[in-house]
mmCIF file of C-alpha atoms and ligand atoms in Angstrom:
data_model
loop_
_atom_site.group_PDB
_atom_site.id
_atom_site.type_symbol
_atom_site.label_atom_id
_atom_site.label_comp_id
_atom_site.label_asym_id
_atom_site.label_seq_id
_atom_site.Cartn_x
_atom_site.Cartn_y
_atom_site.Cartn_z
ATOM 1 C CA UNK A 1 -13.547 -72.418 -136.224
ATOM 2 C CA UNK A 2 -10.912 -69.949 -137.430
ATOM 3 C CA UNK A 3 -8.718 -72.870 -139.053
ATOM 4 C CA UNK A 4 -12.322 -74.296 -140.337
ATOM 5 C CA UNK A 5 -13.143 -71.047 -142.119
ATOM 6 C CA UNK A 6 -9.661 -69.981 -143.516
ATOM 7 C CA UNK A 7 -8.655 -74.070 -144.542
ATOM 8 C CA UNK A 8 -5.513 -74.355 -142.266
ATOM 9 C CA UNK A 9 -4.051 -77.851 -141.987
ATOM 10 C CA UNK A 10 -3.502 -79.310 -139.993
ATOM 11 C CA UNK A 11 -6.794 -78.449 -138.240
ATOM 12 C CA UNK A 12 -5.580 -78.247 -134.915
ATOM 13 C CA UNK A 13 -2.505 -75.622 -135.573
ATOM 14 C CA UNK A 14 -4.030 -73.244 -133.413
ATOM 15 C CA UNK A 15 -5.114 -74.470 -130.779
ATOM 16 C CA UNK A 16 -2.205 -76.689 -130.084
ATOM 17 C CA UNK A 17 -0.074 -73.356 -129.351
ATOM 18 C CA UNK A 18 -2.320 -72.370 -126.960
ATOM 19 C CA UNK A 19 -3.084 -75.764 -125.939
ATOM 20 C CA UNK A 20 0.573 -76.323 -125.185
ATOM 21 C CA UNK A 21 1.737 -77.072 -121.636
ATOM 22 C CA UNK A 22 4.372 -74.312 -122.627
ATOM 23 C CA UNK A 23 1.898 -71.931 -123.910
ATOM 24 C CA UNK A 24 1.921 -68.641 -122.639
ATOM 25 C CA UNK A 25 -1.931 -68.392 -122.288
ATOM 26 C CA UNK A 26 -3.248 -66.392 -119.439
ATOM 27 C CA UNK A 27 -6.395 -64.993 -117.830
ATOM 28 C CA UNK A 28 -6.854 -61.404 -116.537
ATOM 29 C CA UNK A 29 -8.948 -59.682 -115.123
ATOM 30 C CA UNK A 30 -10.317 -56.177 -115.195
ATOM 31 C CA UNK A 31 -11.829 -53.951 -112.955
ATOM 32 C CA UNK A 32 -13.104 -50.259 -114.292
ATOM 33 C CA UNK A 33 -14.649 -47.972 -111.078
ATOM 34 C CA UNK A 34 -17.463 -45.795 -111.964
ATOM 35 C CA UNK A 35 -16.588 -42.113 -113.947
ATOM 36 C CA UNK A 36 -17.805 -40.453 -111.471
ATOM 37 C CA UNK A 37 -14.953 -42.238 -108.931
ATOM 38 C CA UNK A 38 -12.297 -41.279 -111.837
ATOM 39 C CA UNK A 39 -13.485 -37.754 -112.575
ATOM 40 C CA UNK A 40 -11.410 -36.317 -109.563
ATOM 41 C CA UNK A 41 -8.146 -38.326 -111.491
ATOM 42 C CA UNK A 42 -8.906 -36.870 -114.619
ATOM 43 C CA UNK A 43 -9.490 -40.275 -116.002
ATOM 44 C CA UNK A 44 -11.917 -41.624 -118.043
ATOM 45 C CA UNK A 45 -10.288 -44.091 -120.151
ATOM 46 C CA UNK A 46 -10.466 -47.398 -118.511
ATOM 47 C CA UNK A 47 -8.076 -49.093 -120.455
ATOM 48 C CA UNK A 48 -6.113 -47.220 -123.406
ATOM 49 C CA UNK A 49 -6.496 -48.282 -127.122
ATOM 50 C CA UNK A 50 -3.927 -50.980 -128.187
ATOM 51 C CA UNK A 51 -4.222 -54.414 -130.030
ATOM 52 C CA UNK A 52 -3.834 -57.655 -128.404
ATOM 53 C CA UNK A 53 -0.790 -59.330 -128.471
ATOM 54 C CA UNK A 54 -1.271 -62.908 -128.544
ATOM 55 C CA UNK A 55 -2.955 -65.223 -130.699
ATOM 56 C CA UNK A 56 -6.719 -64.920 -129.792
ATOM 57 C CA UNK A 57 -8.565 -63.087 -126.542
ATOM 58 C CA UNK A 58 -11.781 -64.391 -125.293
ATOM 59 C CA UNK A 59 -13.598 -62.055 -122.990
ATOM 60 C CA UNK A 60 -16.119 -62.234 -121.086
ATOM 61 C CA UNK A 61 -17.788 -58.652 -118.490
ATOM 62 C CA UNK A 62 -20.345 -58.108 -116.518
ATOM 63 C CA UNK A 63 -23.617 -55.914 -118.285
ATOM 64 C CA UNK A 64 -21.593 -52.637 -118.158
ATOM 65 C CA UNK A 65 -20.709 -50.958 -121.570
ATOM 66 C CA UNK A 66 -17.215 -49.717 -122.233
ATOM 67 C CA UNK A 67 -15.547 -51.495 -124.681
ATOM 68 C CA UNK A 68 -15.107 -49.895 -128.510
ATOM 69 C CA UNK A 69 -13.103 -51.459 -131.142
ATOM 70 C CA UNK A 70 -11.583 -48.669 -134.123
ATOM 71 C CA UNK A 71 -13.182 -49.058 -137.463
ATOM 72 C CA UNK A 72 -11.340 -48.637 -140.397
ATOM 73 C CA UNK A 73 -11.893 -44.698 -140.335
ATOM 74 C CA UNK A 74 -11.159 -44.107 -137.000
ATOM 75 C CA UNK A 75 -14.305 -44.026 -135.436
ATOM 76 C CA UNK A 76 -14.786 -45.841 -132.173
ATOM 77 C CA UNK A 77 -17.694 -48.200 -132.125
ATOM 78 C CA UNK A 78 -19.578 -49.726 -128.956
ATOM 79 C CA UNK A 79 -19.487 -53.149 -127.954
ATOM 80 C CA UNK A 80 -22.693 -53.510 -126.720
ATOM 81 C CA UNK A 81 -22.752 -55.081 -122.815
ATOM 82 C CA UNK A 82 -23.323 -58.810 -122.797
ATOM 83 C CA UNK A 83 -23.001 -60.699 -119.511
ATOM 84 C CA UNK A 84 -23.829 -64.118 -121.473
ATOM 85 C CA UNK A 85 -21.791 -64.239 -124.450
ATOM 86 C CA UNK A 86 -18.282 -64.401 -125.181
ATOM 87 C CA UNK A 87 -16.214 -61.454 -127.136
ATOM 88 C CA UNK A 88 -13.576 -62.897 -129.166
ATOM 89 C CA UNK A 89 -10.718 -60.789 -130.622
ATOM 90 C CA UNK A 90 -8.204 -61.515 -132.979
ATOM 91 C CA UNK A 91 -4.347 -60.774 -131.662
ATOM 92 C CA UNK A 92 -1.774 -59.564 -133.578
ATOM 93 C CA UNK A 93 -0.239 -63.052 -133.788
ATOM 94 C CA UNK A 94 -2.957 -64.387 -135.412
ATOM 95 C CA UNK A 95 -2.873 -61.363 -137.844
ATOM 96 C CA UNK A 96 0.522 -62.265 -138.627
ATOM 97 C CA UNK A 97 -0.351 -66.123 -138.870
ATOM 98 C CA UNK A 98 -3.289 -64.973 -141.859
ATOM 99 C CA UNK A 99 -0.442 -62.299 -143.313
ATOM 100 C CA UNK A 100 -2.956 -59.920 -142.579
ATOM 101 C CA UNK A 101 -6.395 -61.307 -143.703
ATOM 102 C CA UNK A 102 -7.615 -61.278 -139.908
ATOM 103 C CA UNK A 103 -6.880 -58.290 -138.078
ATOM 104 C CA UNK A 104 -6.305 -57.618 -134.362
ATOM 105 C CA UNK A 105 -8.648 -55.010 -134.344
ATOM 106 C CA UNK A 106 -7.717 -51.723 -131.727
ATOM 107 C CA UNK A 107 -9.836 -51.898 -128.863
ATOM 108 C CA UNK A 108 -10.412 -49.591 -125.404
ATOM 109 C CA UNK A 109 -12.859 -49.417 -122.528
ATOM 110 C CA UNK A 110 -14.304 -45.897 -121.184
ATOM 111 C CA UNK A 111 -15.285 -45.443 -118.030
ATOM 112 C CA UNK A 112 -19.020 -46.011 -117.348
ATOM 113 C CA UNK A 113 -20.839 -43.010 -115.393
ATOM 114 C CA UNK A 114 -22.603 -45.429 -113.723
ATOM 115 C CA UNK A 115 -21.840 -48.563 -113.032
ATOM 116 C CA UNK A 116 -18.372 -50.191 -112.540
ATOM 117 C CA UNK A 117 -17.286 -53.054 -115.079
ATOM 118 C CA UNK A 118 -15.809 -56.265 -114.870
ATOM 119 C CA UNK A 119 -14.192 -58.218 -117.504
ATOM 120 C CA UNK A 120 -12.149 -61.546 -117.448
ATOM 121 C CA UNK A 121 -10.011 -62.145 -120.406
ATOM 122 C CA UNK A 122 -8.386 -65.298 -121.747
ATOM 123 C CA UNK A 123 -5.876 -64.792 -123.874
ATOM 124 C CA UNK A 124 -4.562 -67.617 -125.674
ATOM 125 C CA UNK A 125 -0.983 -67.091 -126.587
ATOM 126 C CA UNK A 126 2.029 -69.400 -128.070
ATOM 127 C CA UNK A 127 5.157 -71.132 -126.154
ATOM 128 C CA UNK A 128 7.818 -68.755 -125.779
ATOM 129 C CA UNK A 129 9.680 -70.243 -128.441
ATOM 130 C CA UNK A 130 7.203 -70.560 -131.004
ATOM 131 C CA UNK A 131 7.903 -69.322 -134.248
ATOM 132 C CA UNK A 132 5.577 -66.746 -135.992
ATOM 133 C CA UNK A 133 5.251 -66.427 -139.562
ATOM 134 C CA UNK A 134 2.492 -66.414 -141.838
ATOM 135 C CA UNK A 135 1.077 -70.000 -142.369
ATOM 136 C CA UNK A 136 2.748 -71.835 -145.445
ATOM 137 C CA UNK A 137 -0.760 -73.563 -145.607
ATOM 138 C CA UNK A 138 -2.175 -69.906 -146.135
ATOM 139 C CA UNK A 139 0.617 -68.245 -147.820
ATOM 140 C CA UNK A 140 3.550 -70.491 -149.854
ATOM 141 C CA UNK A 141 5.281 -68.447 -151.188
ATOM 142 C CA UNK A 142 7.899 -66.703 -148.888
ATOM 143 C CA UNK A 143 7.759 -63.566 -151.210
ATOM 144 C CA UNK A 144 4.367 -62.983 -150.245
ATOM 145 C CA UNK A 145 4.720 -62.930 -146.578
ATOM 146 C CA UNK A 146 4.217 -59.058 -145.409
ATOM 147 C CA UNK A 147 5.765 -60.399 -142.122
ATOM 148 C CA UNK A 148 9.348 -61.250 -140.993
ATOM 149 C CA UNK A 149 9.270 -64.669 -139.161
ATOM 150 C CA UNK A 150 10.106 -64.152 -135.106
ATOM 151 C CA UNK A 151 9.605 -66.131 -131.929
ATOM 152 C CA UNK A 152 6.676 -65.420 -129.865
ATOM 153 C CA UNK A 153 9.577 -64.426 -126.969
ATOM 154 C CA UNK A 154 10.911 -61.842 -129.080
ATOM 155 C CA UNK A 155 7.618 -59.817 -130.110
ATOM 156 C CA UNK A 156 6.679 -60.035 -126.251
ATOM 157 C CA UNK A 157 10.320 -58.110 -125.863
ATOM 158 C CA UNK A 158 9.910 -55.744 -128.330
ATOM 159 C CA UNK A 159 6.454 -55.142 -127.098
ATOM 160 C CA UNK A 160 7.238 -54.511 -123.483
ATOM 161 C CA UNK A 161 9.352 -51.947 -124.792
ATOM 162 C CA UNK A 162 6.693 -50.126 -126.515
ATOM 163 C CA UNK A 163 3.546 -47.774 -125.742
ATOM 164 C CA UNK A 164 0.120 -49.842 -124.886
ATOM 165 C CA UNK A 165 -1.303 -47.569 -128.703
ATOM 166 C CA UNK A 166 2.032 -48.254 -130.830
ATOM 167 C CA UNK A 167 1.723 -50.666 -133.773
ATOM 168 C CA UNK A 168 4.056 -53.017 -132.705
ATOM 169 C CA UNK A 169 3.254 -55.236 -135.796
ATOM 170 C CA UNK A 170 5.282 -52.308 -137.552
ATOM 171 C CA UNK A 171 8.703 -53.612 -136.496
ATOM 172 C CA UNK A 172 8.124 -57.306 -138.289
ATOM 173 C CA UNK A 173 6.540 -55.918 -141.418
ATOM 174 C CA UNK A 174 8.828 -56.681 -144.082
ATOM 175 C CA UNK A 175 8.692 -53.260 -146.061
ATOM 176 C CA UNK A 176 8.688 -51.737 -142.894
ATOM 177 C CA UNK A 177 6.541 -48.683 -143.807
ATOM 178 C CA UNK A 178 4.477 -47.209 -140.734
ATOM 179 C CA UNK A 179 0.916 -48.814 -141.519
ATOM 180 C CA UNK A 180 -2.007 -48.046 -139.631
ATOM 181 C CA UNK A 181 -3.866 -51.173 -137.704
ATOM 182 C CA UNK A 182 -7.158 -50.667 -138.939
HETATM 183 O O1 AKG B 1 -11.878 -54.941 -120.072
HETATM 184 C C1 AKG B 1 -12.194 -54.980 -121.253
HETATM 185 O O2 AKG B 1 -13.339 -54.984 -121.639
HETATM 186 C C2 AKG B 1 -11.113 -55.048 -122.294
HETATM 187 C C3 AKG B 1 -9.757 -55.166 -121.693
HETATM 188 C C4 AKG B 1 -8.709 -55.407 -122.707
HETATM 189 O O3 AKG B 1 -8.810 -55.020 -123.835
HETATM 190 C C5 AKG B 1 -7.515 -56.166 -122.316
HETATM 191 O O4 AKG B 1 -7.386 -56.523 -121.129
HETATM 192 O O5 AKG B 1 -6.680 -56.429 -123.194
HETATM 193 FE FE1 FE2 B 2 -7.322 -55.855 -125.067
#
């Protein structure tokens, strides 16, 4: 759908790096206790704001609300609880693949006061060795490219060695200006 609506060719770009027996795809799965349970820690972020990493996250919880993405002003918005449809999210890979025209958009959970939540996550990532640079389909001309080309290895490196909230996209920017995400 995403190489549909933007005209990448060939069609199947995409989902051949996840699709690849190397592909560093993976499923997770989260568990968020009740506030009430976390109150005594002092916690009541589930999980802390950040952008995924890899090319595209489909997730999937149970009906327990919790998850806000950042609009472009800062303001956290609700994902509304929807135990029969899929959330998908655009990774910072995939922002890099559209030089920007599809953002990975910052996203956290909050602790529920009532109910626990569940989510699974699939999050469909490159091989290791994959390079990552804006499409040529999408964007010719090298000049235009607001990203340096890299290997999916090496942002995974440099990542690990950031915060879960930094803009790790920063780094590969090629005037590399602190940006916001949003
Ligand atoms: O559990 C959720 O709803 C979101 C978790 C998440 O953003 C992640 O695992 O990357
Ligand atoms: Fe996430």
């Amino acid at each position: 759908m995403v190489t549909e609506g933007l005209g990448i060719e060939p069609r199947d770009t995409l989902s051949k790096m996840v699709r690849d027996e190397k592909s560093d795809s993976c499923l997770r799965m989260n568990h968020y206790p009740t506030a009430e349970e976390e109150v005594e820690k002092m916690v009541k972020v589930g999980f802390g704001e950040h952008t995924d990493p890899q090319i595209i996250s489909v997730l999937r919880s149970n009906n327990t609300a919790g998850l806000q993405i950042c609009m472009k002003d800062g303001s956290w918005v609700a994902v509304p609880p929807d135990h029969s449809s899929f959330f998908i999210n655009v990774g910072d890979a995939l922002q890099v693949m559209t030089n920007g025209r599809f953002k990975s958009v910052k996203h956290r959970v909050l602790a529920d006061t009532r109910r626990s939540r569940v989510s699974m996550i699939y999050f469909g990532g490159p091989p290791l060795s994959q390079k990552i640079a804006p499409l040529p389909c999408l964007v010719p001309k090298q000049e235009d490219w607001l990203y340096k080309e890299f290997t999916w290895s090496q942002y995974k490196s440099s990542a690990y060695k950031s915060k879960l909230g930094d803009y790790r996209l920063g780094l590969f920017e090629k005037q590399s200006h602190h940006r916001s995400n949003v």
